[in-house]
Amino acid sequence: MAQAFSNPFTIQIVAKPVVGLPAWVPPAGYFADVPMQNNAQDVTPALYRTSPSDTAAMSNPFNVWGGSAVLRDYSPLGAQVYYSGGHEPSREVPNVQFSLICDFSTLRWSVANVPAAPNLASAFVNGLAPDGTPYTPHTYLGLQEFPRAWGGGTRGSLASFFWAGSPFENRINLLDISKTQNGYSQLATRQAQNADPNRIRLSATSNSTGSYPITVMDNARQGWWVTAVGPTDYTLFVSKTGAITQHPAVGGNLANGALVLCNSLNLLVAVDGGYSQGPNAGTRFRNLYIRNLATNASTQVTTLGNVPSLQEGYDGNGINFHRPDALGLQWVDELGCIVGLDQSANPPVVVKLKPPATNPASSPWTWSSMPLQHWPSDTAGQATLQSAVNNIWSKFRWIPALQAFVYCSAKDRKPQVLKLS
């Protein structure tokens, strides 16, 4: 006699992972945990612990308005290095100084660039402690790779641009990640077009350090493009040797904007933010400012689709302000689009900004979302994409060796790897 079964079941066909990638990288369209062998909180430096169980300092790289960069020289698969600090509750407590390393080859967290002793927040003069180590500021979009081939450390160095939210003079600090202790230096810069060439300036008339730093690495030209949130006269190109060239500002007065280098298109793109409704409403949040790096021609285009990252605005009128800087936007040649993580959705959503098939410097680009599922093979992993405290910034990064994005948002969580199609 035939039997009838009422238990529901489904058949799911999942693509195999790409050959050559680690087995823990999911197939396209899925996300999973990176199977780290420890957590970030496990490597809290002893000088920042008040007891063996005190791991409070390890929240800084994740929660205190900061980002990360990918150092490809660190190991065969590279490492993602987090660095951020500031906002001590008192000038009589230490500024938390260290870099935090997520190594994709050993699958272990570690720290580097720890000072010999804690430096009180009140001890820094023009951003430097008596031992020569720099104050750890908010880093926002100001962290980039300084490769060994450009003069970085043996395992690569981390470049930290500018001093967000502080009066310290603009400079570029370098962190040699191979150095467990200290390993800090400054990139000697010269901005010859300035009246004071030894200072880094984004304005012709002001000594202001600017607001949040916005940077993007340029492998072809061996340097970085640099601007800041708010009024600027220049977008700077900083070469690996520290030579700075002033260019007319791309965007000029970005409202919490982002800067993206579209390598295969040879376009430098500033993505603007702004209000979609309320007394300060406008269309800026749909604007792209584009410079063709082959011809130096500048254009302005608009965007189509639902603009992401809708957050609480500064005008006190509720959820009405688009913040592309908070998305961690990055151009990926392999995907042919700009990608970011929208945390104004719950759970977060991966979004893309795709150029038109023709005339990308003069025709509209289109926003859309990229649906992802939790990989069934990641049986004990996080079933949803995690959210960060105080935005994701550049903690959401494309990892070339993995052909995927990775990010982590807390000291007691595993990073997540996202494989996009």
Coordinates of C-alpha atoms in Angstrom, one line a residue:
M1 CA 0.0 0.0 0.0
A2 CA 1.4 3.4 -1.0
Q3 CA 2.1 5.8 1.8
A4 CA 1.4 9.5 1.7
F5 CA 3.8 12.0 3.4
S6 CA 2.7 15.4 4.5
N7 CA 6.0 16.8 5.7
P8 CA 7.0 19.7 3.3
F9 CA 10.3 19.5 1.5
T10 CA 12.2 21.5 -1.1
I11 CA 14.9 20.7 -3.6
Q12 CA 17.6 23.3 -3.9
I13 CA 20.2 23.3 -6.5
V14 CA 23.4 25.2 -5.4
A15 CA 26.2 26.0 -7.8
K16 CA 29.7 24.6 -6.9
P17 CA 32.3 27.0 -5.6
V18 CA 34.7 28.4 -8.1
V19 CA 37.8 26.2 -8.5
G20 CA 40.9 27.7 -7.0
L21 CA 39.2 29.6 -4.2
P22 CA 39.2 28.4 -0.6
A23 CA 36.4 25.9 0.1
W24 CA 34.8 28.4 2.5
V25 CA 34.0 30.9 -0.2
P26 CA 30.4 30.3 -1.3
P27 CA 29.2 30.2 -4.8
A28 CA 27.8 33.2 -6.6
G29 CA 24.6 34.6 -5.1
Y30 CA 25.4 33.5 -1.5
F31 CA 27.1 34.7 1.7
A32 CA 28.7 32.7 4.5
D33 CA 30.9 33.1 7.6
V34 CA 34.7 33.3 7.2
P35 CA 35.8 30.4 9.4
M36 CA 38.2 32.3 11.6
Q37 CA 39.9 30.3 14.3
N38 CA 39.6 33.1 16.9
N39 CA 37.6 36.3 17.4
A40 CA 39.0 39.9 17.3
Q41 CA 38.3 40.3 21.0
D42 CA 40.7 37.4 21.8
V43 CA 43.7 39.5 20.8
T44 CA 43.0 42.6 22.8
P45 CA 46.4 44.1 23.7
A46 CA 47.3 43.6 27.4
L47 CA 48.0 47.3 27.9
Y48 CA 44.4 48.2 27.1
R49 CA 42.9 45.6 29.5
T50 CA 41.9 46.4 33.1
S51 CA 41.3 42.7 33.7
P52 CA 41.8 39.5 31.7
S53 CA 38.2 39.7 30.6
D54 CA 38.3 43.3 29.5
T55 CA 38.0 43.5 25.7
A56 CA 36.4 47.0 25.5
A57 CA 39.2 48.5 23.4
M58 CA 38.6 46.0 20.6
S59 CA 35.3 47.7 19.8
N60 CA 37.1 50.7 18.5
P61 CA 38.1 49.4 15.1
F62 CA 34.5 48.3 14.5
N63 CA 32.4 50.9 16.2
V64 CA 34.3 54.2 16.1
W65 CA 33.6 55.7 12.7
G66 CA 36.2 53.8 10.9
G67 CA 37.1 51.4 8.1
S68 CA 39.7 49.0 6.7
A69 CA 42.0 48.3 3.8
V70 CA 43.1 45.2 2.1
L71 CA 46.9 44.4 2.2
R72 CA 47.6 42.0 -0.6
D73 CA 51.3 41.5 0.5
Y74 CA 50.4 40.3 4.0
S75 CA 49.9 36.6 3.1
P76 CA 49.0 34.5 0.0
L77 CA 45.4 35.4 0.3
G78 CA 46.0 38.9 1.8
A79 CA 44.6 40.4 4.9
Q80 CA 42.0 43.0 5.8
V81 CA 43.3 45.6 8.3
Y82 CA 41.0 47.6 10.5
Y83 CA 42.1 50.8 12.3
S84 CA 40.0 53.5 14.0
G85 CA 39.7 55.3 17.3
G86 CA 39.1 58.7 19.0
H87 CA 36.3 59.9 21.2
E88 CA 37.9 58.9 24.5
P89 CA 35.5 59.5 27.4
S90 CA 38.3 61.5 29.1
R91 CA 41.6 63.1 28.1
E92 CA 43.1 61.1 31.0
V93 CA 42.4 57.7 29.4
P94 CA 44.6 56.2 26.6
N95 CA 44.0 56.7 23.0
V96 CA 43.6 53.1 21.7
Q97 CA 46.5 52.7 19.2
F98 CA 46.8 49.5 17.2
S99 CA 45.9 47.9 13.9
L100 CA 43.7 44.8 13.8
I101 CA 44.5 42.2 11.1
C102 CA 42.2 39.6 9.7
D103 CA 44.4 37.1 7.8
F104 CA 42.6 35.1 5.1
S105 CA 45.4 32.6 4.8
T106 CA 45.8 31.6 8.5
L107 CA 42.2 32.5 9.4
R108 CA 43.4 34.2 12.5
W109 CA 43.0 37.7 14.0
S110 CA 46.1 39.5 15.3
V111 CA 47.2 43.0 16.3
A112 CA 50.2 45.1 15.2
N113 CA 51.5 48.6 15.7
V114 CA 50.9 48.5 19.5
P115 CA 52.8 51.2 21.4
A116 CA 55.2 50.1 24.2
A117 CA 52.9 51.8 26.8
P118 CA 49.4 53.4 26.7
N119 CA 49.4 57.1 25.7
L120 CA 46.9 59.4 27.4
A121 CA 44.6 61.2 25.1
S122 CA 45.9 64.5 26.5
A123 CA 49.5 63.6 25.7
F124 CA 49.4 64.1 21.9
V125 CA 50.9 67.3 20.4
N126 CA 49.9 67.9 16.8
G127 CA 48.7 64.3 16.6
L128 CA 51.9 62.6 17.9
A129 CA 52.5 61.1 21.4
P130 CA 55.9 61.6 23.1
D131 CA 57.0 58.2 21.8
G132 CA 56.3 59.3 18.2
T133 CA 53.2 57.2 17.7
P134 CA 50.2 58.9 16.1
Y135 CA 46.8 59.6 17.6
T136 CA 44.3 57.1 16.2
P137 CA 41.5 59.2 14.7
H138 CA 38.2 58.4 13.1
T139 CA 39.3 56.9 9.8
Y140 CA 36.0 56.9 7.8
L141 CA 37.0 56.4 4.1
G142 CA 40.6 57.4 4.8
L143 CA 42.4 54.0 4.9
Q144 CA 44.2 52.6 1.9
E145 CA 46.9 50.0 1.0
F146 CA 50.5 51.1 0.6
P147 CA 52.0 48.1 -1.1
R148 CA 55.5 46.8 -0.6
A149 CA 56.4 47.5 -4.3
W150 CA 55.6 51.2 -3.6
G151 CA 57.9 51.4 -0.6
G152 CA 55.6 49.9 2.1
G153 CA 56.6 47.3 4.7
T154 CA 57.6 43.8 3.9
R155 CA 54.0 42.6 4.4
G156 CA 52.5 45.9 3.1
S157 CA 51.6 49.0 5.0
L158 CA 48.4 50.7 5.9
A159 CA 48.0 54.4 4.9
S160 CA 45.8 56.5 7.1
F161 CA 44.8 59.8 5.6
F162 CA 44.0 63.0 7.5
W163 CA 42.4 63.8 10.9
A164 CA 38.7 63.6 10.9
G165 CA 37.0 65.6 13.7
S166 CA 40.3 67.0 15.2
P167 CA 42.4 70.1 14.9
F168 CA 45.5 68.3 14.0
E169 CA 47.4 69.2 10.8
N170 CA 46.6 67.0 7.8
R171 CA 49.2 64.2 7.3
I172 CA 49.3 60.7 6.0
N173 CA 50.4 58.1 8.6
L174 CA 51.9 54.8 7.5
L175 CA 51.6 51.6 9.6
D176 CA 54.1 48.9 8.8
I177 CA 51.9 45.9 9.6
S178 CA 54.8 43.5 10.0
K179 CA 55.8 45.4 13.2
T180 CA 54.0 44.1 16.2
Q181 CA 55.2 47.1 18.2
N182 CA 55.1 50.7 16.8
G183 CA 56.0 50.5 13.1
Y184 CA 54.6 54.0 12.5
S185 CA 55.9 56.7 10.1
Q186 CA 54.6 59.6 8.1
L187 CA 54.6 59.9 4.3
A188 CA 56.7 63.0 3.5
T189 CA 54.5 65.0 1.2
R190 CA 55.0 68.1 -0.9
Q191 CA 52.1 70.0 -2.4
A192 CA 54.2 72.3 -4.7
Q193 CA 51.2 74.2 -6.1
N194 CA 50.4 75.5 -2.5
A195 CA 51.9 78.6 -1.0
D196 CA 52.9 76.4 1.9
P197 CA 54.0 73.2 0.0
N198 CA 54.7 71.3 3.2
R199 CA 51.1 71.3 4.3
I200 CA 48.3 69.2 2.8
R201 CA 45.4 71.5 1.8
L202 CA 42.1 70.9 0.0
S203 CA 41.3 74.6 -0.1
A204 CA 43.0 77.6 -1.6
T205 CA 42.1 79.9 1.2
S206 CA 41.7 77.8 4.3
N207 CA 44.0 75.8 6.6
S208 CA 41.0 73.5 7.5
T209 CA 41.7 69.8 7.7
G210 CA 38.4 69.2 6.0
S211 CA 35.7 66.9 7.3
Y212 CA 35.6 63.1 6.7
P213 CA 38.4 62.0 4.4
I214 CA 37.5 60.3 1.2
T215 CA 40.1 58.3 -0.7
V216 CA 40.5 55.8 -3.4
M217 CA 43.6 53.8 -4.5
D218 CA 44.9 54.1 -8.1
N219 CA 47.1 51.1 -9.0
A220 CA 47.8 52.3 -12.5
R221 CA 49.1 55.7 -11.5
Q222 CA 50.6 54.4 -8.2
G223 CA 49.0 56.6 -5.7
W224 CA 45.6 57.7 -4.3
W225 CA 42.9 60.2 -5.1
V226 CA 41.9 62.2 -2.1
T227 CA 39.1 64.6 -1.1
A228 CA 36.9 65.3 1.9
V229 CA 33.3 65.8 2.8
G230 CA 32.2 69.5 2.6
P231 CA 33.6 72.5 0.6
T232 CA 36.8 71.7 -1.2
D233 CA 38.7 73.5 -4.1
Y234 CA 40.9 70.6 -5.0
T235 CA 40.8 66.9 -5.4
L236 CA 44.3 65.8 -4.7
F237 CA 46.4 63.0 -6.3
V238 CA 49.0 61.8 -3.8
S239 CA 51.7 59.7 -5.5
K240 CA 53.5 56.8 -3.7
T241 CA 56.5 59.2 -3.2
G242 CA 54.3 61.8 -1.5
A243 CA 54.2 64.3 -4.4
I244 CA 50.8 65.9 -4.4
T245 CA 49.1 67.3 -7.5
Q246 CA 46.0 69.6 -7.2
H247 CA 43.1 69.1 -9.5
P248 CA 39.8 71.0 -9.7
A249 CA 37.6 69.4 -7.1
V250 CA 35.4 66.6 -8.4
G251 CA 32.0 67.5 -6.9
G252 CA 33.5 70.4 -4.9
N253 CA 31.1 70.3 -1.9
L254 CA 30.1 66.7 -1.4
A255 CA 27.2 66.0 1.0
N256 CA 28.6 62.9 2.7
G257 CA 29.8 61.7 -0.6
A258 CA 32.1 58.9 -1.9
L259 CA 34.8 58.7 -4.4
V260 CA 35.2 55.7 -6.7
L261 CA 37.8 54.9 -9.4
C262 CA 36.3 52.9 -12.3
N263 CA 39.5 51.4 -13.5
S264 CA 38.3 49.8 -16.8
L265 CA 36.4 53.0 -17.7
N266 CA 39.2 55.3 -16.7
L267 CA 36.7 57.4 -14.8
L268 CA 37.0 59.1 -11.4
V269 CA 33.4 59.3 -10.0
A270 CA 32.2 61.3 -7.0
V271 CA 28.8 60.1 -5.7
D272 CA 26.9 62.8 -3.9
G273 CA 24.4 62.6 -1.0
G274 CA 21.7 64.9 0.2
Y275 CA 18.1 65.4 1.2
S276 CA 15.2 63.7 -0.7
Q277 CA 12.5 65.5 1.2
G278 CA 11.9 68.2 3.8
P279 CA 13.0 71.9 3.8
N280 CA 16.4 71.1 2.4
A281 CA 15.3 68.7 -0.3
G282 CA 17.0 68.8 -3.7
T283 CA 18.3 66.4 -6.4
R284 CA 22.0 66.3 -5.2
F285 CA 21.5 62.7 -3.9
R286 CA 21.0 61.6 -7.5
N287 CA 24.2 63.3 -8.9
L288 CA 27.4 61.8 -10.1
Y289 CA 30.4 64.0 -10.9
I290 CA 32.7 62.3 -13.3
R291 CA 36.2 63.1 -14.5
N292 CA 37.6 61.3 -17.5
L293 CA 41.2 60.6 -16.5
A294 CA 42.2 60.1 -20.1
T295 CA 41.0 63.5 -21.4
N296 CA 40.6 65.4 -18.0
A297 CA 37.0 66.3 -19.1
S298 CA 34.5 66.7 -16.3
T299 CA 30.8 65.9 -16.6
Q300 CA 27.8 65.6 -14.3
V301 CA 25.1 62.9 -14.7
T302 CA 22.2 61.7 -12.7
T303 CA 21.2 58.3 -11.4
L304 CA 18.0 56.2 -11.9
G305 CA 16.4 53.7 -9.5
N306 CA 15.9 53.7 -5.8
V307 CA 18.8 55.6 -4.2
P308 CA 20.1 53.6 -1.1
S309 CA 21.3 54.6 2.3
L310 CA 18.4 56.7 3.5
Q311 CA 19.2 57.8 7.0
E312 CA 18.4 60.4 9.6
G313 CA 19.2 63.9 8.3
Y314 CA 21.0 66.7 10.0
D315 CA 18.0 69.0 9.8
G316 CA 16.0 67.1 12.4
N317 CA 13.2 66.2 10.0
G318 CA 13.5 62.4 10.1
I319 CA 14.7 59.8 7.7
N320 CA 15.3 61.9 4.6
F321 CA 19.1 62.1 3.9
H322 CA 21.0 59.8 1.5
R323 CA 24.6 59.0 2.7
P324 CA 26.6 57.2 0.0
D325 CA 29.8 57.6 2.1
A326 CA 28.3 55.1 4.6
L327 CA 27.9 52.4 1.9
G328 CA 31.6 51.4 1.4
L329 CA 31.2 51.9 -2.3
Q330 CA 33.9 50.3 -4.5
W331 CA 34.2 49.7 -8.3
V332 CA 34.8 46.1 -9.2
D333 CA 36.1 45.4 -12.7
E334 CA 35.0 41.8 -12.6
L335 CA 31.4 42.9 -11.9
G336 CA 31.4 46.0 -14.1
C337 CA 29.7 48.2 -11.5
I338 CA 30.0 50.0 -8.2
V339 CA 29.0 47.9 -5.2
G340 CA 28.1 48.9 -1.6
L341 CA 26.3 47.7 1.5
D342 CA 23.1 49.5 2.4
Q343 CA 22.6 49.3 6.2
S344 CA 19.5 51.6 6.2
A345 CA 17.7 48.4 5.2
N346 CA 17.2 45.7 7.9
P347 CA 18.9 43.3 7.3
P348 CA 21.4 45.1 5.1
V349 CA 21.2 44.8 1.3
V350 CA 24.0 44.8 -1.2
V351 CA 23.4 47.5 -3.8
K352 CA 25.1 48.3 -7.1
L353 CA 25.4 51.4 -9.3
K354 CA 25.7 50.3 -12.9
P355 CA 27.0 52.4 -15.8
P356 CA 25.1 52.6 -19.0
A357 CA 26.3 50.4 -21.9
T358 CA 27.4 53.5 -23.8
N359 CA 28.6 57.0 -22.9
P360 CA 29.1 56.3 -19.1
A361 CA 30.5 59.8 -18.6
S362 CA 27.4 61.5 -20.0
S363 CA 24.4 59.1 -19.5
P364 CA 22.5 58.1 -16.4
W365 CA 23.7 55.3 -14.1
T366 CA 21.2 53.0 -12.4
W367 CA 20.9 51.9 -8.7
S368 CA 19.6 48.4 -8.0
S369 CA 19.9 45.8 -5.3
M370 CA 21.7 42.4 -5.5
P371 CA 19.8 39.7 -3.7
L372 CA 21.9 37.2 -1.7
Q373 CA 21.1 34.0 0.2
H374 CA 22.8 32.3 3.1
W375 CA 24.8 29.4 1.8
P376 CA 23.3 26.1 3.0
S377 CA 26.7 24.6 3.4
D378 CA 27.5 27.2 6.1
T379 CA 25.5 25.2 8.6
A380 CA 26.5 27.0 11.7
G381 CA 27.0 30.5 10.2
Q382 CA 25.1 33.7 10.6
A383 CA 21.8 33.4 8.6
T384 CA 21.6 37.2 7.8
L385 CA 24.0 39.9 6.9
Q386 CA 25.3 41.6 9.9
S387 CA 25.0 45.4 10.7
A388 CA 27.7 47.6 12.0
V389 CA 27.6 50.3 14.7
N390 CA 28.0 53.8 13.3
N391 CA 28.0 52.6 9.6
I392 CA 30.1 50.3 7.6
W393 CA 32.4 52.8 5.8
S394 CA 35.3 51.0 4.2
K395 CA 35.0 47.9 6.4
F396 CA 33.1 46.4 3.4
R397 CA 35.9 45.5 1.0
W398 CA 36.5 43.6 -2.2
I399 CA 39.2 40.9 -1.6
P400 CA 40.9 40.2 -4.9
A401 CA 42.3 36.8 -3.9
L402 CA 38.8 35.7 -2.9
Q403 CA 36.9 37.4 -5.7
A404 CA 34.3 38.3 -3.1
F405 CA 33.5 41.0 -0.5
V406 CA 34.3 40.5 3.1
Y407 CA 33.3 42.6 6.2
C408 CA 33.1 42.3 9.9
S409 CA 31.2 44.5 12.3
A410 CA 32.0 43.5 15.8
K411 CA 34.7 42.1 18.0
D412 CA 32.8 38.9 18.8
R413 CA 31.5 38.0 15.3
K414 CA 33.0 36.2 12.5
P415 CA 33.5 38.2 9.2
Q416 CA 31.1 37.4 6.4
V417 CA 32.1 36.7 2.8
L418 CA 29.7 37.7 0.0
K419 CA 30.1 36.2 -3.5
L420 CA 28.2 38.3 -6.0
S421 CA 27.0 37.2 -9.4

